[in-house]
Amino acid sequence: AINDLFYERGWTDGLPIIPPTEDAVVGMMRFTDRAPDDVIGELPPRGAPATIELAAINCVMAGCLPEYFPVVLASVEAVTDPAFGLHGASCTTSGVGILLVVNGPVRRRIGLNAGVGAFGHGFRANLTIGRTIRLLLVNVGGVTPGLVDRSTFGHPSKIAFCLAEKEEASPWEPVHVEVGLCPD
């Protein structure tokens, strides 16, 4: 019944959700020191504030484990940076999916796949972290297919598009070093 209700109200991506009970949301927020009403960033096109609590709600709905929450928070901070151009990626007629590339010790700790099948099924961290970003765009930003999201055909990457960078197997510098961050 909850899945039918959320689907009817446009609060999901069409896939089943985990009900965001108060206990589950509080459990998710244990993985940050920030207050529930702290604003991570504003999500277009509404320009609505994405708070810690709203991120936790959507994490639960997407099926994230609580230990994924810091990665989701960092991802929201990244995509809400004005330099990213989230409004254009959200409202285009193209099939744009937001690719999250995660690096650092967290990728191993939470089981983010950086290898074979990283964009496919079977990897909870990859799928649920990427899905949380889409749910936040829908539920907070108002990115509704056919109304705001004018993608002609859509694309599966709009649901979940997240992987870990496998820097130890790459001939190039890690992305974080390319953008000027310390190697460590």
mmCIF file of C-alpha atoms in Angstrom:
data_model
loop_
_atom_site.group_PDB
_atom_site.id
_atom_site.type_symbol
_atom_site.label_atom_id
_atom_site.label_comp_id
_atom_site.label_asym_id
_atom_site.label_seq_id
_atom_site.Cartn_x
_atom_site.Cartn_y
_atom_site.Cartn_z
ATOM 1 C CA ALA A 1 0.000 0.000 0.000
ATOM 2 C CA ILE A 2 2.841 2.420 0.820
ATOM 3 C CA ASN A 3 4.450 1.792 -2.559
ATOM 4 C CA ASP A 4 1.163 2.445 -4.328
ATOM 5 C CA LEU A 5 0.651 5.657 -2.328
ATOM 6 C CA PHE A 6 4.168 6.950 -3.001
ATOM 7 C CA TYR A 7 3.850 6.080 -6.697
ATOM 8 C CA GLU A 8 0.461 7.830 -7.003
ATOM 9 C CA ARG A 9 1.854 10.963 -5.348
ATOM 10 C CA GLY A 10 4.944 10.989 -7.596
ATOM 11 C CA TRP A 11 7.360 10.415 -4.699
ATOM 12 C CA THR A 12 9.265 7.554 -6.290
ATOM 13 C CA ASP A 13 11.107 6.706 -9.467
ATOM 14 C CA GLY A 14 8.627 3.951 -10.280
ATOM 15 C CA LEU A 15 10.520 1.289 -8.362
ATOM 16 C CA PRO A 16 9.416 0.021 -4.953
ATOM 17 C CA ILE A 17 10.689 1.961 -1.960
ATOM 18 C CA ILE A 18 11.539 1.175 1.638
ATOM 19 C CA PRO A 19 9.075 3.054 3.896
ATOM 20 C CA PRO A 20 10.940 5.961 5.540
ATOM 21 C CA THR A 21 9.869 5.285 9.114
ATOM 22 C CA GLU A 22 11.044 7.634 11.842
ATOM 23 C CA ASP A 23 13.330 4.950 13.297
ATOM 24 C CA ALA A 24 14.929 4.232 9.918
ATOM 25 C CA VAL A 25 15.499 7.935 9.189
ATOM 26 C CA VAL A 26 17.003 8.562 12.645
ATOM 27 C CA GLY A 27 19.225 5.501 12.143
ATOM 28 C CA MET A 28 20.447 6.933 8.843
ATOM 29 C CA MET A 29 21.245 10.299 10.426
ATOM 30 C CA ARG A 30 23.473 8.648 13.046
ATOM 31 C CA PHE A 31 26.165 8.653 10.355
ATOM 32 C CA THR A 32 26.539 12.443 10.423
ATOM 33 C CA ASP A 33 27.161 15.045 13.109
ATOM 34 C CA ARG A 34 25.039 17.592 11.260
ATOM 35 C CA ALA A 35 21.597 18.692 12.486
ATOM 36 C CA PRO A 36 18.526 17.359 10.645
ATOM 37 C CA ASP A 37 17.586 20.843 9.401
ATOM 38 C CA ASP A 38 21.083 21.716 8.108
ATOM 39 C CA VAL A 39 20.902 22.563 4.418
ATOM 40 C CA ILE A 40 23.293 20.629 2.171
ATOM 41 C CA GLY A 41 22.413 22.591 -0.962
ATOM 42 C CA GLU A 42 19.498 23.783 -3.069
ATOM 43 C CA LEU A 43 17.987 21.493 -5.685
ATOM 44 C CA PRO A 44 16.659 22.946 -8.929
ATOM 45 C CA PRO A 45 14.336 23.693 -10.503
ATOM 46 C CA ARG A 46 12.400 24.526 -7.314
ATOM 47 C CA GLY A 47 15.537 25.831 -5.616
ATOM 48 C CA ALA A 48 14.353 23.839 -2.620
ATOM 49 C CA PRO A 49 16.727 23.214 0.270
ATOM 50 C CA ALA A 50 17.997 19.660 0.560
ATOM 51 C CA THR A 51 18.351 19.135 4.295
ATOM 52 C CA ILE A 52 20.101 16.358 6.168
ATOM 53 C CA GLU A 53 16.711 14.925 7.145
ATOM 54 C CA LEU A 54 15.364 14.989 3.583
ATOM 55 C CA ALA A 55 18.530 13.272 2.372
ATOM 56 C CA ALA A 56 18.091 10.612 5.079
ATOM 57 C CA ILE A 57 14.437 10.052 4.113
ATOM 58 C CA ASN A 58 15.355 9.529 0.478
ATOM 59 C CA CYS A 59 18.299 7.291 1.429
ATOM 60 C CA VAL A 60 15.941 5.028 3.348
ATOM 61 C CA MET A 61 13.468 5.002 0.451
ATOM 62 C CA ALA A 62 16.250 4.066 -2.002
ATOM 63 C CA GLY A 63 17.430 1.169 0.178
ATOM 64 C CA CYS A 64 20.760 2.653 1.323
ATOM 65 C CA LEU A 65 22.496 1.220 4.324
ATOM 66 C CA PRO A 66 23.256 3.894 6.949
ATOM 67 C CA GLU A 67 26.998 3.685 6.307
ATOM 68 C CA TYR A 68 26.359 5.002 2.774
ATOM 69 C CA PHE A 69 24.937 8.269 4.139
ATOM 70 C CA PRO A 70 28.231 10.241 4.197
ATOM 71 C CA VAL A 71 28.764 9.415 0.509
ATOM 72 C CA VAL A 72 25.244 10.626 -0.301
ATOM 73 C CA LEU A 73 25.859 13.870 1.598
ATOM 74 C CA ALA A 74 29.120 14.474 -0.272
ATOM 75 C CA SER A 75 27.335 13.702 -3.559
ATOM 76 C CA VAL A 76 24.552 16.195 -2.824
ATOM 77 C CA GLU A 77 27.157 18.836 -1.985
ATOM 78 C CA ALA A 78 28.914 18.132 -5.296
ATOM 79 C CA VAL A 79 25.837 18.250 -7.527
ATOM 80 C CA THR A 80 24.442 21.375 -5.855
ATOM 81 C CA ASP A 81 27.652 23.307 -6.465
ATOM 82 C CA PRO A 82 26.663 25.941 -9.081
ATOM 83 C CA ALA A 83 29.653 24.923 -11.221
ATOM 84 C CA PHE A 84 28.048 21.516 -11.766
ATOM 85 C CA GLY A 85 25.040 22.881 -13.674
ATOM 86 C CA LEU A 86 22.399 20.667 -12.088
ATOM 87 C CA HIS A 87 19.481 22.680 -13.462
ATOM 88 C CA GLY A 88 20.502 21.983 -17.050
ATOM 89 C CA ALA A 89 21.133 18.293 -16.348
ATOM 90 C CA SER A 90 17.710 18.015 -14.707
ATOM 91 C CA CYS A 91 15.597 19.837 -17.268
ATOM 92 C CA THR A 92 17.089 18.943 -20.641
ATOM 93 C CA THR A 93 15.435 17.007 -23.451
ATOM 94 C CA SER A 94 18.521 14.791 -23.508
ATOM 95 C CA GLY A 95 18.824 11.566 -21.512
ATOM 96 C CA VAL A 96 21.280 12.943 -18.946
ATOM 97 C CA GLY A 97 22.046 10.809 -15.911
ATOM 98 C CA ILE A 98 24.233 12.153 -13.119
ATOM 99 C CA LEU A 99 27.368 10.045 -12.798
ATOM 100 C CA LEU A 100 28.819 9.805 -9.304
ATOM 101 C CA VAL A 101 32.453 8.693 -9.124
ATOM 102 C CA VAL A 102 33.524 7.867 -5.569
ATOM 103 C CA ASN A 103 37.102 7.473 -4.411
ATOM 104 C CA GLY A 104 38.971 7.052 -1.163
ATOM 105 C CA PRO A 105 38.889 4.428 1.578
ATOM 106 C CA VAL A 106 35.098 4.672 1.799
ATOM 107 C CA ARG A 107 34.703 2.896 -1.540
ATOM 108 C CA ARG A 108 36.083 -0.337 -0.121
ATOM 109 C CA ARG A 109 34.517 0.099 3.313
ATOM 110 C CA ILE A 110 30.982 0.259 1.898
ATOM 111 C CA GLY A 111 31.509 -2.137 -1.004
ATOM 112 C CA LEU A 112 31.244 0.245 -3.949
ATOM 113 C CA ASN A 113 32.038 -1.660 -7.116
ATOM 114 C CA ALA A 114 34.814 -0.268 -9.324
ATOM 115 C CA GLY A 115 35.145 -3.288 -11.579
ATOM 116 C CA VAL A 116 33.194 -5.638 -13.785
ATOM 117 C CA GLY A 117 29.491 -4.866 -13.803
ATOM 118 C CA ALA A 118 29.832 -1.606 -11.846
ATOM 119 C CA PHE A 119 26.845 -0.088 -13.676
ATOM 120 C CA GLY A 120 24.816 -3.272 -13.508
ATOM 121 C CA HIS A 121 22.770 -5.156 -11.002
ATOM 122 C CA GLY A 122 24.008 -6.805 -7.857
ATOM 123 C CA PHE A 123 25.843 -3.943 -6.113
ATOM 124 C CA ARG A 124 23.689 -2.350 -3.447
ATOM 125 C CA ALA A 125 25.971 0.595 -2.661
ATOM 126 C CA ASN A 126 26.313 1.621 -6.312
ATOM 127 C CA LEU A 127 22.610 1.354 -7.052
ATOM 128 C CA THR A 128 21.132 2.838 -3.898
ATOM 129 C CA ILE A 129 23.497 5.811 -3.639
ATOM 130 C CA GLY A 130 22.809 6.757 -7.252
ATOM 131 C CA ARG A 131 19.090 6.187 -6.748
ATOM 132 C CA THR A 132 19.031 8.462 -3.701
ATOM 133 C CA ILE A 133 20.275 11.363 -5.808
ATOM 134 C CA ARG A 134 17.462 10.780 -8.309
ATOM 135 C CA LEU A 135 14.844 10.543 -5.550
ATOM 136 C CA LEU A 136 16.093 13.820 -4.059
ATOM 137 C CA LEU A 137 15.834 15.473 -7.475
ATOM 138 C CA VAL A 138 12.250 14.249 -7.769
ATOM 139 C CA ASN A 139 11.063 14.769 -4.204
ATOM 140 C CA VAL A 140 12.929 17.956 -3.274
ATOM 141 C CA GLY A 141 13.878 19.534 -6.586
ATOM 142 C CA GLY A 142 10.630 18.742 -8.386
ATOM 143 C CA VAL A 143 12.247 17.020 -11.360
ATOM 144 C CA THR A 144 9.131 15.272 -12.640
ATOM 145 C CA PRO A 145 9.330 13.306 -15.908
ATOM 146 C CA GLY A 146 7.294 14.962 -18.638
ATOM 147 C CA LEU A 147 6.852 18.208 -16.695
ATOM 148 C CA VAL A 148 10.315 19.418 -15.700
ATOM 149 C CA ASP A 149 12.457 16.525 -16.902
ATOM 150 C CA ARG A 150 11.804 16.825 -20.627
ATOM 151 C CA SER A 151 14.050 13.936 -21.657
ATOM 152 C CA THR A 152 12.692 12.633 -24.937
ATOM 153 C CA PHE A 153 13.366 8.971 -24.230
ATOM 154 C CA GLY A 154 14.883 8.997 -20.738
ATOM 155 C CA HIS A 155 17.763 6.727 -19.847
ATOM 156 C CA PRO A 156 18.369 4.035 -17.194
ATOM 157 C CA SER A 157 21.303 6.108 -15.882
ATOM 158 C CA LYS A 158 18.706 8.564 -14.561
ATOM 159 C CA ILE A 159 17.738 5.993 -11.914
ATOM 160 C CA ALA A 160 21.173 5.095 -10.559
ATOM 161 C CA PHE A 161 24.597 5.981 -11.968
ATOM 162 C CA CYS A 162 27.339 5.520 -9.384
ATOM 163 C CA LEU A 163 30.642 3.679 -9.249
ATOM 164 C CA ALA A 164 33.964 3.734 -7.467
ATOM 165 C CA GLU A 165 37.140 4.916 -9.146
ATOM 166 C CA LYS A 166 39.624 2.067 -9.403
ATOM 167 C CA GLU A 167 42.696 4.262 -9.164
ATOM 168 C CA GLU A 168 45.101 1.401 -8.454
ATOM 169 C CA ALA A 169 44.407 -0.038 -11.923
ATOM 170 C CA SER A 170 44.403 3.270 -13.820
ATOM 171 C CA PRO A 171 47.317 4.767 -15.767
ATOM 172 C CA TRP A 172 45.982 8.269 -14.982
ATOM 173 C CA GLU A 173 45.947 10.328 -11.829
ATOM 174 C CA PRO A 174 42.830 9.873 -9.696
ATOM 175 C CA VAL A 175 40.067 12.370 -10.437
ATOM 176 C CA HIS A 176 40.448 14.051 -7.045
ATOM 177 C CA VAL A 177 44.120 14.789 -7.823
ATOM 178 C CA GLU A 178 43.241 16.078 -11.321
ATOM 179 C CA VAL A 179 40.901 18.657 -9.755
ATOM 180 C CA GLY A 180 43.578 19.855 -7.342
ATOM 181 C CA LEU A 181 42.972 17.875 -4.149
ATOM 182 C CA CYS A 182 45.720 16.278 -2.102
ATOM 183 C CA PRO A 183 46.527 12.676 -3.134
ATOM 184 C CA ASP A 184 45.737 11.481 0.407
#
